[in-house]
Short mmCIF file of C-alpha atoms and ligand atoms in Angstrom, two decimals:
data_model
loop_
_atom_site.label_atom_id
_atom_site.label_comp_id
_atom_site.label_asym_id
_atom_site.label_seq_id
_atom_site.Cartn_x
_atom_site.Cartn_y
_atom_site.Cartn_z
CA MET A 1 62.30 -54.60 165.49
CA ALA A 2 65.07 -56.40 167.30
CA ILE A 3 65.17 -56.59 171.07
CA LEU A 4 67.82 -54.25 172.50
CA GLU A 5 70.70 -55.81 174.35
CA GLU A 6 70.13 -56.26 178.09
CA PRO A 7 72.62 -54.13 180.08
CA PHE A 8 73.72 -57.00 182.31
CA VAL A 9 73.64 -60.77 182.30
CA GLY A 10 73.17 -63.24 185.13
CA VAL A 11 71.80 -62.53 188.58
CA LEU A 12 72.90 -59.44 190.50
CA GLU A 13 73.47 -60.04 194.20
CA LEU A 14 72.36 -56.69 195.59
CA GLN A 15 73.86 -55.20 198.73
CA ASN A 16 73.16 -52.21 200.92
CA TYR A 17 75.27 -49.07 200.61
CA VAL A 18 76.01 -47.71 204.06
CA ASP A 19 78.68 -45.20 205.08
CA GLY A 20 80.41 -45.52 201.72
CA GLU A 21 80.66 -49.32 201.96
CA TRP A 22 78.82 -52.07 200.10
CA VAL A 23 77.55 -54.36 202.83
CA ASP A 24 75.72 -57.67 202.91
CA SER A 25 72.56 -58.07 204.91
CA GLU A 26 71.78 -60.86 207.34
CA GLY A 27 68.16 -60.80 206.20
CA GLU A 28 66.54 -63.21 203.75
CA ARG A 29 66.99 -62.58 200.02
CA ARG A 30 64.16 -62.28 197.51
CA ASP A 31 64.30 -62.81 193.79
CA VAL A 32 63.76 -59.86 191.46
CA VAL A 33 62.18 -61.31 188.32
CA ASN A 34 62.06 -59.63 184.92
CA PRO A 35 58.29 -59.73 184.29
CA ALA A 36 58.71 -59.97 180.52
CA THR A 37 61.05 -62.97 180.46
CA MET A 38 60.23 -64.39 183.94
CA LYS A 39 63.97 -64.80 184.52
CA THR A 40 65.49 -63.93 187.89
CA ILE A 41 67.76 -60.94 187.34
CA ALA A 42 68.72 -60.03 190.91
CA ARG A 43 68.41 -61.04 194.52
CA VAL A 44 67.56 -58.30 196.99
CA PRO A 45 68.21 -58.43 200.73
CA ILE A 46 65.31 -57.84 203.11
CA SER A 47 67.37 -56.00 205.69
CA THR A 48 66.89 -56.00 209.43
CA GLN A 49 66.02 -53.07 211.68
CA ASP A 50 69.55 -53.12 213.09
CA GLU A 51 70.98 -52.75 209.59
CA PHE A 52 68.77 -49.74 209.00
CA ASP A 53 69.77 -48.27 212.37
CA ALA A 54 73.45 -48.64 211.40
CA ALA A 55 72.82 -46.59 208.25
CA VAL A 56 71.14 -43.82 210.26
CA GLU A 57 74.05 -43.81 212.70
CA ALA A 58 76.53 -43.40 209.84
CA ALA A 59 74.45 -40.65 208.26
CA GLN A 60 74.05 -38.85 211.57
CA ALA A 61 77.82 -39.03 212.15
CA VAL A 62 78.70 -37.42 208.83
CA TYR A 63 75.88 -34.88 208.93
CA PRO A 64 77.68 -32.05 210.83
CA GLU A 65 80.53 -32.06 208.31
CA TRP A 66 78.21 -32.28 205.27
CA ARG A 67 76.11 -29.47 206.66
CA ARG A 68 79.23 -27.27 207.03
CA THR A 69 80.30 -28.04 203.45
CA PRO A 70 79.52 -24.90 201.41
CA PRO A 71 76.43 -25.28 199.20
CA LEU A 72 78.53 -24.71 196.07
CA ALA A 73 80.82 -27.58 197.03
CA ARG A 74 77.82 -29.79 197.77
CA VAL A 75 76.24 -29.14 194.39
CA ARG A 76 79.54 -29.76 192.58
CA CYS A 77 78.99 -33.41 193.56
CA LEU A 78 75.50 -33.24 192.06
CA PHE A 79 76.84 -31.76 188.83
CA ARG A 80 79.18 -34.76 188.61
CA LEU A 81 76.31 -37.11 189.41
CA LYS A 82 74.24 -35.56 186.62
CA GLU A 83 77.11 -36.03 184.14
CA LEU A 84 77.53 -39.67 185.17
CA MET A 85 73.80 -40.26 184.80
CA GLU A 86 73.95 -38.80 181.28
CA GLU A 87 76.89 -41.10 180.44
CA HIS A 88 74.93 -44.10 181.74
CA PHE A 89 71.57 -42.89 180.39
CA GLU A 90 70.83 -45.87 178.17
CA GLU A 91 72.05 -48.45 180.68
CA LEU A 92 69.95 -46.89 183.47
CA SER A 93 66.90 -46.89 181.18
CA ARG A 94 67.30 -50.51 180.11
CA VAL A 95 67.69 -51.58 183.75
CA GLN A 96 64.29 -50.02 184.51
CA THR A 97 62.69 -51.94 181.66
CA MET A 98 64.24 -55.17 182.90
CA GLU A 99 63.25 -54.78 186.52
CA HIS A 100 59.84 -53.18 186.02
CA GLY A 101 58.61 -54.16 182.56
CA LYS A 102 57.87 -50.70 181.11
CA THR A 103 58.80 -49.91 177.52
CA ILE A 104 62.22 -48.49 176.76
CA ASP A 105 60.69 -45.15 175.74
CA GLU A 106 58.90 -44.95 179.08
CA SER A 107 62.14 -45.81 180.85
CA ARG A 108 64.06 -43.18 178.91
CA GLY A 109 61.41 -40.63 179.90
CA GLU A 110 61.77 -41.70 183.52
CA THR A 111 65.55 -41.41 183.41
CA ARG A 112 65.27 -37.93 181.90
CA ARG A 113 62.86 -36.83 184.62
CA GLY A 114 65.12 -38.25 187.31
CA ILE A 115 68.15 -36.42 185.95
CA GLU A 116 66.13 -33.20 185.86
CA MET A 117 65.63 -33.50 189.64
CA VAL A 118 69.40 -33.53 190.08
CA GLU A 119 69.74 -30.57 187.69
CA VAL A 120 67.20 -28.46 189.56
CA ALA A 121 68.74 -29.36 192.93
CA THR A 122 72.06 -27.91 191.72
CA GLY A 123 70.34 -24.51 192.05
CA ILE A 124 70.40 -24.83 195.85
CA PRO A 125 72.83 -21.95 196.47
CA THR A 126 70.07 -19.69 195.14
CA LEU A 127 67.01 -21.74 196.11
CA MET A 128 68.09 -22.06 199.74
CA MET A 129 68.72 -18.36 200.37
CA GLY A 130 67.00 -16.64 203.24
CA TYR A 131 66.02 -12.98 203.46
CA ASN A 132 66.53 -10.01 205.74
CA LEU A 133 65.23 -6.62 206.71
CA GLU A 134 67.36 -4.00 208.36
CA ASP A 135 66.13 -1.50 210.93
CA ILE A 136 63.06 -3.42 212.07
CA ALA A 137 63.55 -1.11 215.07
CA SER A 138 66.19 1.50 215.64
CA GLY A 139 69.58 -0.20 215.21
CA ILE A 140 68.08 -3.67 214.99
CA ASP A 141 68.09 -5.97 211.94
CA GLU A 142 66.31 -9.27 211.42
CA TYR A 143 67.03 -12.06 208.99
CA LEU A 144 65.90 -15.55 208.11
CA ILE A 145 68.21 -18.43 207.29
CA ARG A 146 67.35 -21.91 206.10
CA GLN A 147 69.18 -24.77 207.77
CA PRO A 148 69.17 -28.50 207.09
CA LEU A 149 67.75 -30.80 209.76
CA GLY A 150 69.77 -34.03 209.69
CA VAL A 151 68.83 -37.45 208.32
CA PHE A 152 65.76 -38.16 206.16
CA GLY A 153 64.24 -41.48 205.12
CA ILE A 154 62.89 -42.06 201.60
CA ILE A 155 60.51 -44.93 200.75
CA GLY A 156 59.96 -45.71 197.06
CA PRO A 157 57.07 -47.42 195.22
CA PHE A 158 57.51 -50.07 192.54
CA ASN A 159 56.06 -48.18 189.59
CA PHE A 160 58.84 -45.62 189.04
CA PRO A 161 61.89 -47.37 190.49
CA PHE A 162 64.38 -44.80 189.19
CA MET A 163 62.62 -41.44 189.33
CA VAL A 164 60.53 -41.35 192.49
CA PRO A 165 63.28 -41.39 195.15
CA LEU A 166 64.93 -38.64 193.09
CA TRP A 167 61.92 -36.37 193.78
CA PHE A 168 63.51 -36.06 197.22
CA ALA A 169 67.11 -37.28 197.58
CA PRO A 170 68.93 -34.62 195.47
CA PHE A 171 67.06 -31.78 197.24
CA ALA A 172 67.76 -33.29 200.66
CA VAL A 173 71.46 -33.77 199.96
CA ALA A 174 71.91 -30.38 198.26
CA THR A 175 70.40 -28.59 201.27
CA GLY A 176 72.95 -30.30 203.55
CA ASN A 177 70.97 -33.27 204.87
CA CYS A 178 71.81 -36.98 204.63
CA VAL A 179 69.44 -39.66 203.36
CA VAL A 180 68.67 -43.34 203.73
CA VAL A 181 66.71 -44.61 200.72
CA LYS A 182 64.59 -47.74 200.91
CA PRO A 183 63.72 -48.71 197.35
CA SER A 184 60.73 -50.89 196.54
CA SER A 185 61.95 -54.47 197.06
CA GLU A 186 60.05 -55.38 193.87
CA ASP A 187 62.47 -53.43 191.64
CA PRO A 188 65.42 -52.15 193.67
CA ILE A 189 68.19 -52.27 191.05
CA SER A 190 67.82 -48.68 189.79
CA GLN A 191 68.42 -47.16 193.23
CA VAL A 192 71.50 -49.33 193.69
CA LYS A 193 72.79 -48.10 190.31
CA ILE A 194 72.13 -44.47 191.29
CA VAL A 195 74.09 -44.77 194.50
CA GLU A 196 76.97 -46.44 192.63
CA LEU A 197 77.11 -43.25 190.56
CA ALA A 198 76.73 -41.05 193.65
CA GLU A 199 79.78 -42.78 195.09
CA GLU A 200 81.72 -42.17 191.86
CA ALA A 201 80.55 -38.54 191.86
CA GLY A 202 82.32 -38.00 195.17
CA ILE A 203 79.32 -37.63 197.44
CA PRO A 204 80.95 -38.26 200.81
CA GLU A 205 80.53 -41.54 202.67
CA GLY A 206 77.40 -41.69 204.77
CA VAL A 207 75.55 -38.88 202.99
CA TRP A 208 73.47 -40.96 200.54
CA ASN A 209 72.75 -44.49 201.80
CA VAL A 210 70.56 -47.28 200.43
CA VAL A 211 69.08 -49.97 202.66
CA ASN A 212 66.99 -52.56 200.84
CA GLY A 213 64.06 -54.22 202.50
CA GLY A 214 60.40 -54.16 203.37
CA ARG A 215 58.18 -53.43 206.36
CA ASP A 216 60.89 -53.90 208.99
CA VAL A 217 63.03 -51.21 207.43
CA VAL A 218 60.01 -48.89 207.17
CA SER A 219 59.12 -49.53 210.84
CA ALA A 220 62.68 -48.82 211.89
CA MET A 221 62.63 -45.60 209.86
CA LEU A 222 59.34 -44.40 211.34
CA ASP A 223 60.53 -45.02 214.90
CA HIS A 224 64.14 -43.87 214.68
CA ARG A 225 64.86 -40.86 216.86
CA ASP A 226 67.43 -39.44 214.43
CA ILE A 227 65.20 -39.61 211.35
CA LYS A 228 63.93 -36.06 211.03
CA GLY A 229 61.48 -36.66 208.24
CA VAL A 230 60.11 -39.30 205.88
CA CYS A 231 59.20 -39.10 202.20
CA PHE A 232 56.84 -41.88 201.18
CA VAL A 233 55.34 -42.64 197.78
CA GLY A 234 53.02 -45.62 197.52
CA SER A 235 49.49 -46.80 198.18
CA THR A 236 46.98 -44.93 200.34
CA PRO A 237 46.54 -47.59 203.05
CA VAL A 238 50.29 -47.72 203.74
CA GLY A 239 50.85 -43.97 203.31
CA ARG A 240 47.91 -42.81 205.39
CA ASP A 241 47.52 -45.54 208.02
CA VAL A 242 51.16 -46.51 208.57
CA VAL A 243 53.56 -43.75 207.52
CA TYR A 244 51.56 -40.55 208.08
CA GLU A 245 50.05 -41.76 211.33
CA ARG A 246 53.35 -42.91 212.80
CA CYS A 247 55.22 -39.76 211.71
CA GLY A 248 52.51 -37.72 213.44
CA ALA A 249 53.00 -39.75 216.61
CA THR A 250 56.79 -39.47 216.51
CA GLY A 251 56.86 -35.81 215.43
CA LYS A 252 58.60 -36.24 212.09
CA ARG A 253 58.15 -34.18 208.99
CA VAL A 254 56.33 -36.20 206.38
CA ILE A 255 55.37 -36.25 202.73
CA CYS A 256 53.00 -39.09 201.74
CA GLN A 257 52.12 -39.21 198.06
CA CYS A 258 49.52 -41.94 197.69
CA GLY A 259 47.01 -43.70 195.46
CA ALA A 260 44.72 -42.34 192.78
CA LYS A 261 41.76 -42.87 190.46
CA ASN A 262 41.78 -40.17 187.82
CA TYR A 263 39.07 -38.93 185.47
CA ALA A 264 39.41 -37.60 181.92
CA VAL A 265 36.45 -35.41 181.01
CA VAL A 266 35.54 -35.06 177.33
CA MET A 267 33.36 -32.07 176.48
CA PRO A 268 31.15 -32.05 173.36
CA ASP A 269 33.44 -29.60 171.51
CA ALA A 270 36.55 -31.77 171.98
CA ASP A 271 38.38 -33.05 168.91
CA ILE A 272 37.81 -36.80 169.23
CA GLU A 273 40.90 -37.91 167.30
CA ARG A 274 43.31 -35.74 169.31
CA THR A 275 41.58 -36.57 172.58
CA VAL A 276 41.78 -40.31 172.04
CA ALA A 277 45.41 -40.12 170.90
CA SER A 278 46.30 -38.29 174.12
CA CYS A 279 44.27 -40.77 176.18
CA MET A 280 46.19 -43.80 174.92
CA THR A 281 49.40 -42.92 176.76
CA SER A 282 47.48 -41.51 179.66
CA PHE A 283 45.36 -44.64 180.25
CA PHE A 284 47.81 -47.33 179.17
CA GLY A 285 51.28 -45.81 179.63
CA ASN A 286 53.38 -47.81 182.11
CA THR A 287 50.69 -50.51 181.63
CA GLY A 288 48.29 -48.36 183.65
CA GLN A 289 50.61 -48.41 186.67
CA ARG A 290 50.86 -44.62 187.11
CA CYS A 291 49.38 -42.50 189.88
CA LEU A 292 48.62 -39.87 187.22
CA ALA A 293 47.08 -42.33 184.76
CA ASN A 294 43.53 -41.65 183.69
CA ALA A 295 41.27 -44.56 184.53
CA ASN A 296 37.73 -43.21 183.99
CA LEU A 297 36.75 -41.45 180.76
CA LEU A 298 33.71 -39.26 181.28
CA VAL A 299 31.85 -38.11 178.17
CA VAL A 300 29.88 -34.95 178.98
CA GLY A 301 26.72 -33.85 177.17
CA GLU A 302 26.67 -30.19 178.25
CA GLY A 303 24.16 -28.45 175.95
CA LEU A 304 23.34 -31.64 173.99
CA ASP A 305 19.95 -33.34 173.78
CA ALA A 306 19.79 -37.03 174.71
CA ALA A 307 20.13 -38.32 171.15
CA SER A 308 23.14 -36.09 170.40
CA LEU A 309 24.83 -37.15 173.65
CA ASP A 310 24.28 -40.82 172.77
CA ALA A 311 25.82 -40.27 169.33
CA PHE A 312 28.79 -38.32 170.73
CA TYR A 313 29.40 -40.94 173.45
CA LYS A 314 29.31 -43.71 170.84
CA ASP A 315 31.83 -41.89 168.62
CA VAL A 316 34.23 -41.31 171.51
CA VAL A 317 33.99 -44.88 172.83
CA ASP A 318 34.32 -46.45 169.36
CA ALA A 319 37.45 -44.38 168.66
CA PHE A 320 38.85 -45.23 172.10
CA VAL A 321 38.27 -48.97 171.68
CA GLU A 322 39.71 -48.95 168.18
CA ALA A 323 42.91 -47.16 169.26
CA SER A 324 43.28 -49.37 172.36
CA SER A 325 43.02 -52.54 170.27
CA ARG A 326 45.99 -51.40 168.14
CA ILE A 327 48.46 -51.15 171.06
CA THR A 328 51.35 -53.57 170.59
CA ILE A 329 52.29 -55.65 173.62
CA GLY A 330 55.60 -57.32 174.33
CA TYR A 331 59.06 -56.95 175.85
CA GLY A 332 59.82 -53.31 176.61
CA LEU A 333 63.30 -53.69 175.19
CA ASP A 334 61.71 -54.10 171.76
CA GLU A 335 61.40 -50.51 170.53
CA ALA A 336 58.29 -51.39 168.51
CA VAL A 337 56.41 -52.39 171.68
CA GLN A 338 53.93 -49.87 173.11
CA MET A 339 52.92 -51.66 176.31
CA GLY A 340 54.97 -53.98 178.52
CA PRO A 341 53.87 -56.46 181.18
CA LEU A 342 52.55 -55.66 184.63
CA ARG A 343 55.18 -55.82 187.33
CA ASP A 344 54.33 -59.34 188.53
CA ARG A 345 51.75 -62.09 188.45
CA ALA A 346 50.05 -60.90 191.65
CA LYS A 347 49.31 -57.59 189.94
CA VAL A 348 47.87 -59.43 186.94
CA GLU A 349 45.62 -61.43 189.28
CA ARG A 350 44.44 -58.21 190.90
CA VAL A 351 43.54 -56.68 187.53
CA LEU A 352 41.81 -59.92 186.46
CA SER A 353 39.71 -59.82 189.61
CA TYR A 354 38.60 -56.28 188.72
CA ILE A 355 37.72 -57.34 185.17
CA GLN A 356 35.49 -60.03 186.68
CA LYS A 357 34.03 -57.50 189.13
CA GLY A 358 33.19 -55.16 186.25
CA ILE A 359 31.37 -57.96 184.43
CA ASP A 360 29.54 -58.98 187.62
CA GLU A 361 28.54 -55.37 188.30
CA GLY A 362 26.88 -55.15 184.89
CA ALA A 363 29.40 -53.05 182.92
CA THR A 364 29.80 -53.97 179.25
CA LEU A 365 33.19 -55.40 178.31
CA ARG A 366 33.98 -53.70 174.99
CA LEU A 367 37.62 -54.77 174.80
CA ASP A 368 38.78 -57.80 176.77
CA GLY A 369 42.41 -57.48 177.86
CA ARG A 370 42.49 -61.17 178.74
CA GLN A 371 42.71 -61.85 175.01
CA PHE A 372 45.89 -60.38 173.58
CA GLU A 373 48.74 -61.06 171.22
CA LEU A 374 52.38 -60.76 172.15
CA VAL A 375 54.74 -59.44 169.49
CA ASN A 376 57.66 -61.36 171.05
CA ASP A 377 58.03 -65.00 171.98
CA LEU A 378 57.67 -64.68 175.77
CA PRO A 379 55.93 -66.34 178.72
CA ARG A 380 52.48 -64.75 179.07
CA ASP A 381 52.43 -64.72 182.91
CA CYS A 382 52.62 -60.97 183.56
CA PHE A 383 51.01 -59.65 180.39
CA LEU A 384 47.52 -58.32 179.81
CA GLY A 385 46.03 -56.30 176.99
CA PRO A 386 44.09 -53.05 177.32
CA THR A 387 40.59 -53.59 178.70
CA VAL A 388 37.74 -51.17 178.00
CA PHE A 389 34.42 -51.23 179.88
CA GLU A 390 31.42 -49.15 178.93
CA ASP A 391 28.13 -48.45 180.71
CA VAL A 392 30.14 -47.89 183.85
CA THR A 393 28.47 -46.00 186.70
CA PRO A 394 30.21 -44.15 189.54
CA GLU A 395 29.19 -46.57 192.30
CA MET A 396 30.81 -49.60 190.58
CA ALA A 397 34.05 -50.83 192.17
CA ILE A 398 35.84 -50.58 188.81
CA ALA A 399 35.01 -46.84 188.76
CA ARG A 400 35.82 -46.14 192.42
CA GLU A 401 38.86 -48.23 193.31
CA GLU A 402 42.44 -47.96 192.14
CA ILE A 403 43.01 -50.94 189.82
CA PHE A 404 46.53 -49.89 188.76
CA GLY A 405 46.45 -51.72 185.46
CA PRO A 406 45.36 -51.24 181.83
CA VAL A 407 41.61 -50.97 182.46
CA ALA A 408 39.57 -48.02 181.15
CA CYS A 409 36.01 -47.23 182.25
CA MET A 410 33.74 -45.30 179.87
CA MET A 411 31.17 -43.17 181.65
CA VAL A 412 28.70 -40.44 180.82
CA ALA A 413 27.50 -37.23 182.50
CA GLY A 414 24.79 -34.80 181.41
CA SER A 415 26.65 -31.62 182.32
CA LEU A 416 29.99 -30.28 183.51
CA ASP A 417 28.47 -29.78 186.97
CA GLU A 418 27.50 -33.44 187.08
CA ALA A 419 30.97 -34.45 185.89
CA ILE A 420 32.65 -32.41 188.63
CA ASP A 421 30.29 -33.91 191.22
CA MET A 422 31.33 -37.38 190.05
CA ILE A 423 35.00 -36.50 190.36
CA HIS A 424 34.36 -35.13 193.84
CA GLY A 425 32.58 -38.37 194.75
CA SER A 426 35.94 -40.13 194.57
CA PRO A 427 38.00 -40.28 197.76
CA PHE A 428 41.11 -39.59 195.67
CA GLY A 429 42.31 -36.22 194.40
CA ASN A 430 45.48 -36.79 192.44
CA ALA A 431 44.67 -35.70 188.89
CA ALA A 432 41.91 -34.88 186.40
CA SER A 433 41.94 -33.80 182.75
CA ILE A 434 39.46 -31.94 180.57
CA PHE A 435 39.38 -32.03 176.78
CA THR A 436 37.65 -28.98 175.31
CA ASP A 437 38.15 -25.95 173.07
CA SER A 438 36.18 -23.78 175.46
CA GLY A 439 38.25 -21.47 177.64
CA ARG A 440 35.29 -21.02 179.96
CA TRP A 441 34.85 -24.74 180.60
CA ALA A 442 38.58 -25.24 181.00
CA ARG A 443 38.81 -22.37 183.51
CA GLU A 444 35.82 -23.63 185.48
CA PHE A 445 37.30 -27.13 185.58
CA GLN A 446 40.76 -26.14 186.79
CA TYR A 447 39.22 -23.70 189.30
CA ARG A 448 36.72 -26.08 190.89
CA VAL A 449 38.13 -29.60 190.68
CA GLU A 450 39.70 -30.81 193.92
CA CYS A 451 42.73 -32.56 192.46
CA GLY A 452 46.39 -31.69 192.78
CA ASN A 453 47.21 -32.01 189.07
CA ILE A 454 44.97 -30.73 186.28
CA GLY A 455 45.35 -31.37 182.55
CA VAL A 456 43.75 -29.23 179.86
CA ASN A 457 43.69 -31.04 176.52
CA ILE A 458 46.42 -33.36 177.74
CA GLY A 459 46.78 -36.47 179.86
CA ILE A 460 48.88 -35.60 182.88
CA ALA A 461 52.59 -36.30 183.10
CA ALA A 462 54.60 -35.88 186.28
CA PRO A 463 55.20 -32.16 186.95
CA MET A 464 58.61 -30.81 186.03
CA ALA A 465 61.28 -30.82 188.73
CA PHE A 466 60.84 -27.12 189.51
CA PHE A 467 57.11 -27.56 190.33
CA PRO A 468 55.82 -29.45 193.36
CA PHE A 469 54.22 -32.87 192.88
CA SER A 470 50.84 -32.11 194.35
CA GLY A 471 47.86 -34.24 195.35
CA MET A 472 44.70 -33.84 197.47
CA LYS A 473 42.29 -35.88 199.61
CA ASP A 474 43.30 -39.57 199.89
CA SER A 475 46.08 -39.04 197.35
CA PHE A 476 48.25 -36.91 199.62
CA PHE A 477 49.04 -36.60 203.31
CA GLY A 478 51.38 -33.92 204.58
CA ASP A 479 51.88 -30.21 204.05
CA LEU A 480 54.73 -29.68 201.61
CA HIS A 481 55.31 -31.73 198.45
CA GLY A 482 58.34 -33.26 196.78
CA GLN A 483 60.30 -31.42 194.05
CA GLY A 484 61.25 -27.77 193.56
CA GLN A 485 60.86 -25.02 196.14
CA GLU A 486 58.52 -27.07 198.32
CA ALA A 487 61.18 -29.77 198.66
CA VAL A 488 63.71 -27.09 199.63
CA ARG A 489 61.35 -25.94 202.36
CA PHE A 490 60.63 -29.50 203.48
CA PHE A 491 64.30 -30.28 203.89
CA THR A 492 65.17 -27.05 205.72
CA GLU A 493 64.17 -25.31 208.93
CA SER A 494 63.68 -21.56 209.00
CA LYS A 495 65.60 -19.76 211.68
CA VAL A 496 65.00 -16.07 212.38
CA VAL A 497 67.81 -14.01 213.85
CA ILE A 498 67.36 -10.60 215.41
CA GLN A 499 70.49 -8.50 215.89
CA ARG A 500 71.11 -5.19 217.61
CA TRP A 501 73.99 -3.05 216.31
CA PHE A 502 75.56 -1.23 219.21
P1 LIG B 1 52.98 -49.85 198.38
O1 LIG B 1 52.24 -48.97 199.31
O2 LIG B 1 52.64 -51.29 198.33
O3 LIG B 1 54.56 -49.80 198.70
C1 LIG B 1 55.25 -48.57 198.78
C2 LIG B 1 56.45 -48.75 199.70
O4 LIG B 1 56.01 -49.06 201.02
C3 LIG B 1 57.37 -49.88 199.27
O5 LIG B 1 58.70 -49.46 199.45
C4 LIG B 1 57.01 -51.02 200.19
O6 LIG B 1 58.12 -51.86 200.47
C5 LIG B 1 56.53 -50.32 201.46
N1 LIG B 1 55.44 -51.03 202.13
C6 LIG B 1 54.47 -51.77 201.54
N2 LIG B 1 53.61 -52.24 202.48
C7 LIG B 1 54.04 -51.77 203.66
C8 LIG B 1 53.57 -51.90 205.01
N3 LIG B 1 52.47 -52.58 205.30
N4 LIG B 1 54.26 -51.29 205.99
C9 LIG B 1 55.36 -50.57 205.70
N5 LIG B 1 55.85 -50.42 204.46
C10 LIG B 1 55.21 -51.00 203.44
O7 LIG B 1 52.87 -49.17 196.92
P2 LIG B 1 53.40 -49.76 195.55
O8 LIG B 1 52.52 -50.89 195.15
O9 LIG B 1 54.87 -49.98 195.60
O10 LIG B 1 53.15 -48.52 194.58
C11 LIG B 1 51.93 -48.29 193.94
C12 LIG B 1 51.12 -47.24 194.66
O11 LIG B 1 51.87 -46.02 194.72
C13 LIG B 1 49.84 -46.89 193.92
O12 LIG B 1 48.81 -46.74 194.87
C14 LIG B 1 50.16 -45.55 193.26
O13 LIG B 1 49.04 -44.74 193.00
C15 LIG B 1 51.06 -44.94 194.28
N6 LIG B 1 51.91 -43.89 193.71
C16 LIG B 1 51.62 -42.60 194.04
C17 LIG B 1 52.36 -41.57 193.50
C18 LIG B 1 52.04 -40.14 193.83
O14 LIG B 1 52.86 -39.26 193.58
N7 LIG B 1 50.86 -39.85 194.39
C19 LIG B 1 53.43 -41.86 192.64
C20 LIG B 1 53.72 -43.20 192.35
C21 LIG B 1 52.95 -44.21 192.91
#
């Protein structure tokens, strides 16, 4: 198939969007490179702390007026934003493919999910309601109202450059708060495009700001007196040791959605063909760069003798390897491509080091992602094929650590109990799937497994906008989650009023 047209040509000189103005930064500029073509497509400013502080000042200044704006008037802006996003749907999707590398179908899915966040946030007039009870004592009523808090900071990861900040920003803005978004500096274009549309949608100056940058901007956010809360999505070391810790010290609300290493459990009654088909997108979608991606496939021999378990394991692994080897690799703007490049060369090097570790640890390399064919004529720098290891044991680094690339580990457990123990041996608790026809096994799995997202006969996709995006153990730090009702609670303070009627 032909490669779709790129939505822009040349190199975008990105700016910050502060108080309704597009402003240049005094900081250094870094190249944003399309990992499929290796061409520079944008230059992003690495803003200074002062530039971040100026955005907070602007947001804080407009906050009292935005807060007083009736919720219906606030969400009218979001309705307009949603319409503009629909009009620009294809452009927004192609931008994601260019700046991140994912396939156009994956980008379209991401755009759809992002728009759904805006749609659900338009329900704020209902979602934000309080409650009351009259006559709690003679002539006295009591009621609860939810109020916004002020200015929130949002820190995005590289792997979903469009969707992730939208887990938070529409809910924050709809509830009457203002935001400063710091996109990942690796792929910041999508958030700049979103705020261009927010401006066109009539969201008032200073309400939704974008400040590009890196650690300095994050430090300024964590220390700023007027930042009431921080939403972070990224790796566990940064989320836990930098963001969560500092927010605790400075008394800010915080959501930290962090790293993962997810298991898919295959029970002996699972349909192998359907299981493997579902696993392909789950293991290799977004080139394995998903916090909900499965990384370890655990074949379980509950009720089987040793020979039957060996035979079942072999059938599952053979089918998995065969399907993995058929994945087409190339430029995501080619609609025939099923897997794009990794985000950059450093990420490729990281995955390569894990492939070597797996070999050194004694796992068997069944499919070597270092050997691959590209369906388009492109530089190979950021590409890798699917890699499948078998004979993997839980103590190996490839089974324990987040690789964040297209590497699948095949493992075996004698029983469901043993499988759950293995899952619980991981420090992470983001997601786990079970493939089975047994209602009893499925119920036991979802009941016992300490992970925030459970799949039954399905690899896990991001929860819909009206459910929270959960996570446990080293995958999540905080109390409330992004999206839906939990986001509404995160972005509001409960106030209880008692009133005597004379
Ligand atoms: P990252 O932690 O490297 O970066 C995340 C953000 O923090 C970026 O905006 C980055 O600029 C900033 N940052 C990086 N290092 C920093 C430091 N030392 N101090 C302050 N700020 C810093 O993560 P990433 O590589 O962009 O994203 C991938 C990670 O995100 C993976 O671990 C993945 O599992 C995780 N993730 C989790 C979820 C979830 O919902 N649990 C969703 C998506 C991604």
